[in-house]
mmCIF file of C-alpha atoms in Angstrom:
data_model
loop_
_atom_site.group_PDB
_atom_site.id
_atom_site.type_symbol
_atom_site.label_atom_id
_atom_site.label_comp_id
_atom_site.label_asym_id
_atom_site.label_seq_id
_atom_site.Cartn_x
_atom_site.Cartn_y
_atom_site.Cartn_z
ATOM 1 C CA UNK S 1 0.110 35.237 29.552
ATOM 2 C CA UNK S 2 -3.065 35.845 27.862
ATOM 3 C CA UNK S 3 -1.896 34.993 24.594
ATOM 4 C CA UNK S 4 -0.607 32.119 26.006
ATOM 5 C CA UNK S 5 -4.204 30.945 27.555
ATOM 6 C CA UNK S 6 -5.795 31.198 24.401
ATOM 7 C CA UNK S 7 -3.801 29.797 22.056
ATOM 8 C CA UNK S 8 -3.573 26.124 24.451
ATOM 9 C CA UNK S 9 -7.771 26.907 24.234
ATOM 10 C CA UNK S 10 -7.266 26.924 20.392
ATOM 11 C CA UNK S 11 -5.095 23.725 20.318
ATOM 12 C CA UNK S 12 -7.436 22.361 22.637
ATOM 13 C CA UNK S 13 -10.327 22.639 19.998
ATOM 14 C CA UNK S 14 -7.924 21.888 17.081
ATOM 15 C CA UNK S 15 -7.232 18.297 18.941
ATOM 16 C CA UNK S 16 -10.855 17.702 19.816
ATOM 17 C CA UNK S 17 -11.817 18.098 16.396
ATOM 18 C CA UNK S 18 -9.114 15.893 15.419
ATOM 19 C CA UNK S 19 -9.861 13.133 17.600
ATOM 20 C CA UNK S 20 -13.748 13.426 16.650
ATOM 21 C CA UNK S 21 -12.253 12.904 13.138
ATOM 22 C CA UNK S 22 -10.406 9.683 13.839
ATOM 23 C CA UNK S 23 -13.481 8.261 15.811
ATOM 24 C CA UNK S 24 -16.037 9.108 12.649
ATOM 25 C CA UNK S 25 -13.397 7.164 10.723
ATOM 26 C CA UNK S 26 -12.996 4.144 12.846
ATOM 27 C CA UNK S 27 -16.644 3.881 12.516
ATOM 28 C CA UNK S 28 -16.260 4.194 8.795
ATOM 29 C CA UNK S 29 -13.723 1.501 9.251
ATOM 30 C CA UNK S 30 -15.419 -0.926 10.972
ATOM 31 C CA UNK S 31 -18.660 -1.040 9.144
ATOM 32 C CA UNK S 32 -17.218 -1.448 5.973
ATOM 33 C CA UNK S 33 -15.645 -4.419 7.321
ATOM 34 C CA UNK S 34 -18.804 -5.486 8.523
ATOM 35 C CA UNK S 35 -20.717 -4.549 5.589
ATOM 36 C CA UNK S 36 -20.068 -7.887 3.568
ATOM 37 C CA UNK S 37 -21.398 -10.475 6.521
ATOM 38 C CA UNK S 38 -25.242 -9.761 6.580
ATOM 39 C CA UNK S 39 -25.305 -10.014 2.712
ATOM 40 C CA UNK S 40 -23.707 -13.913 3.382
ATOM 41 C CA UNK S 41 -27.355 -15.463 2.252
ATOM 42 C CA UNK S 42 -27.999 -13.366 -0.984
ATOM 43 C CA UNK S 43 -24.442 -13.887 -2.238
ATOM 44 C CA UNK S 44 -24.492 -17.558 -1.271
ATOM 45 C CA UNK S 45 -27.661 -18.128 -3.344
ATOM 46 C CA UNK S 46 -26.829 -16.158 -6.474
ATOM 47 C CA UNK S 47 -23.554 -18.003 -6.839
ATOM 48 C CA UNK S 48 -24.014 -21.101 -5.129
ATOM 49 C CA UNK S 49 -21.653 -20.487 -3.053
ATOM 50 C CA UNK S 50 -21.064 -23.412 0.182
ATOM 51 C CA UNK S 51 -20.669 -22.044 4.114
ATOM 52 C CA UNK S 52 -17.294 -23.146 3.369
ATOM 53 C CA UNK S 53 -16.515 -20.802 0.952
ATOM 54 C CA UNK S 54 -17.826 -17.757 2.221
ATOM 55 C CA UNK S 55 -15.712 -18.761 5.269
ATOM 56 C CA UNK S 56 -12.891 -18.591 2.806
ATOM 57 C CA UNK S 57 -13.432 -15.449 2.329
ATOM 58 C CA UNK S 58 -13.834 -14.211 5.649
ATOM 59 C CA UNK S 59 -10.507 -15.589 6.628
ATOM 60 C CA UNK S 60 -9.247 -14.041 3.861
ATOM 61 C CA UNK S 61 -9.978 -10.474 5.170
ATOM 62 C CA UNK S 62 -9.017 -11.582 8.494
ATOM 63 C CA UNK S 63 -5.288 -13.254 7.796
ATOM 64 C CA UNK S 64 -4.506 -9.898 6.017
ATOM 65 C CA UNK S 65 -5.964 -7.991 8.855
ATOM 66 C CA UNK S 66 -3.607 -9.547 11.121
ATOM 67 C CA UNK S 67 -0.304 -9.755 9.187
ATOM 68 C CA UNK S 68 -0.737 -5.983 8.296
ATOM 69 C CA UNK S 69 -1.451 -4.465 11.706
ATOM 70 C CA UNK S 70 1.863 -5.728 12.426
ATOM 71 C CA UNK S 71 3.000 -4.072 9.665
ATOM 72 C CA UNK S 72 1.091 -1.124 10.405
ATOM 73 C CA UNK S 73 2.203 -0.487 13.511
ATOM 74 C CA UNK S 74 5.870 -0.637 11.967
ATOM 75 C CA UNK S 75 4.776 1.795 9.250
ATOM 76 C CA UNK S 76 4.122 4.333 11.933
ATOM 77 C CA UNK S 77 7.119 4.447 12.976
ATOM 78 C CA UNK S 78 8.161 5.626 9.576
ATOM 79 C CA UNK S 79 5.152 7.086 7.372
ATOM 80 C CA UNK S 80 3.063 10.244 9.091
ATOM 81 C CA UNK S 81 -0.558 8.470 10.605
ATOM 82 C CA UNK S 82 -1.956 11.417 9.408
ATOM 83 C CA UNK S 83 -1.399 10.170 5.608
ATOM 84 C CA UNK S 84 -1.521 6.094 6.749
ATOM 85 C CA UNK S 85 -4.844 6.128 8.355
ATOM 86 C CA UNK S 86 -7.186 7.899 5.724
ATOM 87 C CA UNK S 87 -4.956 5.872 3.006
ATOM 88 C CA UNK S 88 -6.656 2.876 4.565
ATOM 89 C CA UNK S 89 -10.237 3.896 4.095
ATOM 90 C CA UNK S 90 -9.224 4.642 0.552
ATOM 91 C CA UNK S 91 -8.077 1.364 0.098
ATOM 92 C CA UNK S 92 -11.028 -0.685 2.117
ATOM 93 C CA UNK S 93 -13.090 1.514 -0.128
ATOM 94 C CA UNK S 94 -11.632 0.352 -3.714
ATOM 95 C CA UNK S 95 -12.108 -2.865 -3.061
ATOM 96 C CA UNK S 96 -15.002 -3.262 -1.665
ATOM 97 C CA UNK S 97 -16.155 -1.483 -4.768
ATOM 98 C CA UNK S 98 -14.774 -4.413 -6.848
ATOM 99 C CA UNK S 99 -16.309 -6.902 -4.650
ATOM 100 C CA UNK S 100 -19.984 -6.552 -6.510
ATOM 101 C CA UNK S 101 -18.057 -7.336 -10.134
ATOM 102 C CA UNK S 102 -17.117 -10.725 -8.901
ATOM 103 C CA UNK S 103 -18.048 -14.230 -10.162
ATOM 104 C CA UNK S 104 -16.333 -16.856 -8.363
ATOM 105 C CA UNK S 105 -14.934 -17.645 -4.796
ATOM 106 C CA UNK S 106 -11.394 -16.854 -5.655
ATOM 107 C CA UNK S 107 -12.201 -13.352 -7.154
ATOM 108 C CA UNK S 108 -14.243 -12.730 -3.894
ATOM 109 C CA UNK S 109 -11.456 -13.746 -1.812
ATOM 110 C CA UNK S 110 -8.748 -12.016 -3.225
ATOM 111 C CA UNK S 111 -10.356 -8.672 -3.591
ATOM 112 C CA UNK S 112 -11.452 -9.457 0.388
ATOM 113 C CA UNK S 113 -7.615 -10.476 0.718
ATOM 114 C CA UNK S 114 -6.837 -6.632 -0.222
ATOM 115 C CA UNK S 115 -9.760 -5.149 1.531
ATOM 116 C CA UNK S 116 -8.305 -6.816 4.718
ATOM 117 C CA UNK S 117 -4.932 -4.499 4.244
ATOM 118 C CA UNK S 118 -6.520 -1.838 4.519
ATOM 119 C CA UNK S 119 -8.012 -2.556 7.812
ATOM 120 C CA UNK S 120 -4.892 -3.128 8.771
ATOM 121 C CA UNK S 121 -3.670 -0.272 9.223
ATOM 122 C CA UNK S 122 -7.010 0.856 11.322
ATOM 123 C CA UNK S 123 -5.545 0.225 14.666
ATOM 124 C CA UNK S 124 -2.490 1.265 14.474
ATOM 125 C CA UNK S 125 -2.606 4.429 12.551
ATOM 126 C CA UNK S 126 -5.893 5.537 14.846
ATOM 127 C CA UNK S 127 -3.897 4.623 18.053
ATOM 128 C CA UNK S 128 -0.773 6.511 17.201
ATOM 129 C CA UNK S 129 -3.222 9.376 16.397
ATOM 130 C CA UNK S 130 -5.113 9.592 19.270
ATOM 131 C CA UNK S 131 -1.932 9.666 21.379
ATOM 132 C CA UNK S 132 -0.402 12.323 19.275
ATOM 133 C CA UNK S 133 -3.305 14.998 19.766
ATOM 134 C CA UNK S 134 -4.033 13.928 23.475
ATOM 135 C CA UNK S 135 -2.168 14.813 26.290
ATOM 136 C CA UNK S 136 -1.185 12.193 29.260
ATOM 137 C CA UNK S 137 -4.368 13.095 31.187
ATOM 138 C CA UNK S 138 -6.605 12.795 27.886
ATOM 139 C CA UNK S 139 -5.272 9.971 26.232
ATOM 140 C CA UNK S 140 -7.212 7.367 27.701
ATOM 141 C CA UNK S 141 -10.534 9.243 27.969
ATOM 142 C CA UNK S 142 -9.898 10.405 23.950
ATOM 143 C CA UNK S 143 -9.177 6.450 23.219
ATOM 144 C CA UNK S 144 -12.237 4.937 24.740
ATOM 145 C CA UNK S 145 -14.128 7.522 22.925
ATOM 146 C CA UNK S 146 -12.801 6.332 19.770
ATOM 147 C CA UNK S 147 -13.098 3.140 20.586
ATOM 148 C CA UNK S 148 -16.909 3.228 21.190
ATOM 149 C CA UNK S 149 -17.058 3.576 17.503
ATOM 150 C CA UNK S 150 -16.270 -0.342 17.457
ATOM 151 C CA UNK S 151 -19.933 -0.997 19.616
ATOM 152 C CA UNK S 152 -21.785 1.907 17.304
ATOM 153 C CA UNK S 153 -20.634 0.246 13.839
ATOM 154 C CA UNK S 154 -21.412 -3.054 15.513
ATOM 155 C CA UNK S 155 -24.833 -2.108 16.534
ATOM 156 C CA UNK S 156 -25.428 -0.096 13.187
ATOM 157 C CA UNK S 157 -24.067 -2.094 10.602
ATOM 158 C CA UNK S 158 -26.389 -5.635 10.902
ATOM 159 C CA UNK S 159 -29.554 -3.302 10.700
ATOM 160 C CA UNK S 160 -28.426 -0.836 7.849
ATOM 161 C CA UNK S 161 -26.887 -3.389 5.531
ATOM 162 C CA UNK S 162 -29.959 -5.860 6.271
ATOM 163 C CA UNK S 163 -32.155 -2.538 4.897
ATOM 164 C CA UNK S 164 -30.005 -1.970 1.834
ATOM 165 C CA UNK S 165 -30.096 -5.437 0.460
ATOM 166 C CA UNK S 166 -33.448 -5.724 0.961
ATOM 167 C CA UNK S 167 -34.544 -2.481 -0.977
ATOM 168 C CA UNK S 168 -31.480 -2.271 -3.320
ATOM 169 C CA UNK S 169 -29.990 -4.991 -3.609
ATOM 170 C CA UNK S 170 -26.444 -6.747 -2.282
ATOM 171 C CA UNK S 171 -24.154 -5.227 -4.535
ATOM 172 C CA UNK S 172 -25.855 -1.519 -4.292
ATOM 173 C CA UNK S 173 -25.085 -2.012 -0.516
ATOM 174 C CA UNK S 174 -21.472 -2.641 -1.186
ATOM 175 C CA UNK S 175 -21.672 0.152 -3.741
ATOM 176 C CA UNK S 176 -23.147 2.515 -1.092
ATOM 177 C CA UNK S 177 -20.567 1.346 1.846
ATOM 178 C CA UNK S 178 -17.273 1.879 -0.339
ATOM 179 C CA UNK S 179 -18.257 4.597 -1.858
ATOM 180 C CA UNK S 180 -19.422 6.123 2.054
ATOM 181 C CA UNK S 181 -15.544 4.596 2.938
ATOM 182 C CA UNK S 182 -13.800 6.149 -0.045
ATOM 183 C CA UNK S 183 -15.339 9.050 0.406
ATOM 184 C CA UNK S 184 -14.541 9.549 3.780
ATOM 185 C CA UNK S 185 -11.165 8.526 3.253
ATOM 186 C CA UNK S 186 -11.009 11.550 0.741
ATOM 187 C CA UNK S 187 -12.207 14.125 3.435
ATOM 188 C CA UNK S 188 -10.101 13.296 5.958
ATOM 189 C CA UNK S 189 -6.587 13.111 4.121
ATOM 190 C CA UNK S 190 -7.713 16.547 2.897
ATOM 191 C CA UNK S 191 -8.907 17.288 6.293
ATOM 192 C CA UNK S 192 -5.431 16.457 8.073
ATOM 193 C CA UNK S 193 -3.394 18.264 4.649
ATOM 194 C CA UNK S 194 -5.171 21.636 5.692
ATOM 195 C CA UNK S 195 -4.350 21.255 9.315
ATOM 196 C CA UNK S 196 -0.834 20.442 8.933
ATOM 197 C CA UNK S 197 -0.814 23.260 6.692
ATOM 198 C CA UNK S 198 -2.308 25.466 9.264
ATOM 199 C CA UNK S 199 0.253 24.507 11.658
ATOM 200 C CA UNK S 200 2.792 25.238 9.737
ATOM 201 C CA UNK S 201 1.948 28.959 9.035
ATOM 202 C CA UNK S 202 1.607 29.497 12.736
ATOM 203 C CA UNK S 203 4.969 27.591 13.369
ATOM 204 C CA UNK S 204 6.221 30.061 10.706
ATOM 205 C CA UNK S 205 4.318 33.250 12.175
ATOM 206 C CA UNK S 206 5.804 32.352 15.123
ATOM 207 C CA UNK S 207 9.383 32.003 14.042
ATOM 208 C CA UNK S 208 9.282 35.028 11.810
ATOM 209 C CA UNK S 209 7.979 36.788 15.702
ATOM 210 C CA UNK S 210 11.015 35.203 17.123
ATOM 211 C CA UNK S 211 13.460 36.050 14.154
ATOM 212 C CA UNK S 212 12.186 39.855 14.010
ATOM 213 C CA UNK S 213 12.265 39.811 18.194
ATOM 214 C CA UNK S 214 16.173 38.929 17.787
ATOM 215 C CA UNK S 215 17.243 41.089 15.391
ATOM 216 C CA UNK S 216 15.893 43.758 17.589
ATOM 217 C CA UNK S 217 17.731 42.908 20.586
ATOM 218 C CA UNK S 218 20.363 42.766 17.781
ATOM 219 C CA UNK S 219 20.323 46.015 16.417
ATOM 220 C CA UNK S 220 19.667 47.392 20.098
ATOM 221 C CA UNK S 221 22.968 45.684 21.128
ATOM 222 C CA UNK S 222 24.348 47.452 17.884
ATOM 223 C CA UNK S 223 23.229 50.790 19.295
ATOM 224 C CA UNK S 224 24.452 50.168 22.698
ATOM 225 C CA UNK S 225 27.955 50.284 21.167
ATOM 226 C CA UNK S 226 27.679 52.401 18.576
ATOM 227 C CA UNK S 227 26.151 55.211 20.538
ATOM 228 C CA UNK S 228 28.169 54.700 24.126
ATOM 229 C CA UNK S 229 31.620 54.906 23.558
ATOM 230 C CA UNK S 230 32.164 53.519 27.291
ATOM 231 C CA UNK S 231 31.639 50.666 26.020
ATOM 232 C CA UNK S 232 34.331 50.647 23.115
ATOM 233 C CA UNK S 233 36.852 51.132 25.720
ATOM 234 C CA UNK S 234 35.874 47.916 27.848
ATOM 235 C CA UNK S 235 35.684 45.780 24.436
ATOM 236 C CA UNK S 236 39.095 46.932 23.502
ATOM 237 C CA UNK S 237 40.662 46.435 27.176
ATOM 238 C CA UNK S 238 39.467 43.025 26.909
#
């Protein structure tokens, strides 16, 4: 019984660490998609770029966005979240590392095109997540928590980007946020890898308790017959 109480206290801790994971990456998430809007007026000027076509590009990211979370939340249903959702930040942080080496509209806006599947796979992934290491009380309390990282990124981003550009440069703030994204993206598939393994040695401990438990009750059925001879007679009258 004791065992039993402290190994839910240990999953308990396991899942809360997981779900602090997925809300530090939907933070990540959202301000790298973010990251590109307050630096609008640099990139405009440099390239002489028109309202229209940084619009282009926004829409790019966004059409993406939407056909993919469809996708996403079909992908799910057949690829482990735990692989999908830091496979996103990997790819949100690739491109936006190719965003600075641009020179033209198009370039922008297909490399914003690919950024955008990435964030597709943001809700989804981080929704299927939440659910899997809450239980039915939790899972609403653990998904507003993550979803507060929408408000923080949103409040964050504006200010931090603003500060970047203006001491670094436009494309060192891209630098910095896809290499923060990538990065992050690194940690956490290796973070989830570890886990899984971890669960799976206990899955085995346990089995190899339950395996050595039954061939005890084996052998001391063995003995029962072996060593009462009782019972040889009501085996062979039957």
């Amino acid at each position: 019984m004791i065992l039993t109480h402290n190994k839910n206290i240990v999953n308990q801790h396991s899942d809360r660490r997981k779900i602090f994971v997925i809300f530090f990456g939907y933070i990540i998430y959202v301000y790298n998609k973010k990251s590109l809007i307050p630096l609008f007026t640099e990139l405009i000027e440099e390239f002489d770029l028109s309202e229209q076509d940084a619009g282009f590009i926004t829409s790019a990211q966004q059409v993406s966005i939407s056909v993919v979370t469809f996708l996403g939340g079909i992908l799910t249903d057949y690829l482990p979240s735990t692989f999908l959702f830091p496979f996103g930040l990997l790819i949100t942080g690739i491109t936006t590392l190719w965003f600075p080496s641009g020179k033209n509209v198009h370039y922008f806006a297909t490399v914003w095109l690919l950024n955008g599947i990435g964030h597709g796979l943001e809700l989804p992934t981080a929704m299927w997540l939440t659910k899997q290491f809450s239980t039915k009380v939790t899972f609403a309390t653990n998904w507003s928590f993550v979803m507060t990282a929408v408000n923080i990124a949103g409040v964050i981003t504006p200010t931090w980007s603003t500060f970047l550009s203006s001491n670094l440069g436009w494309k060192m703030a891209l630098y910095i946020s896809g290499t923060l994204t990538f990065a992050t993206g690194l940690v956490i598939l290796i973070f989830f890898n570890e886990e899984s393994n971890i669960e799976t040695n206990q899955r085995y401990k346990v089995d190899q308790k339950t395996l050595k438990r039954t061939a005890e009750i084996k052998m001391s059925a063995w003995n029962l017959l072996i060593f009462l001879p009782p019972l040889w007679i009501v085996m062979i009258n039957r």
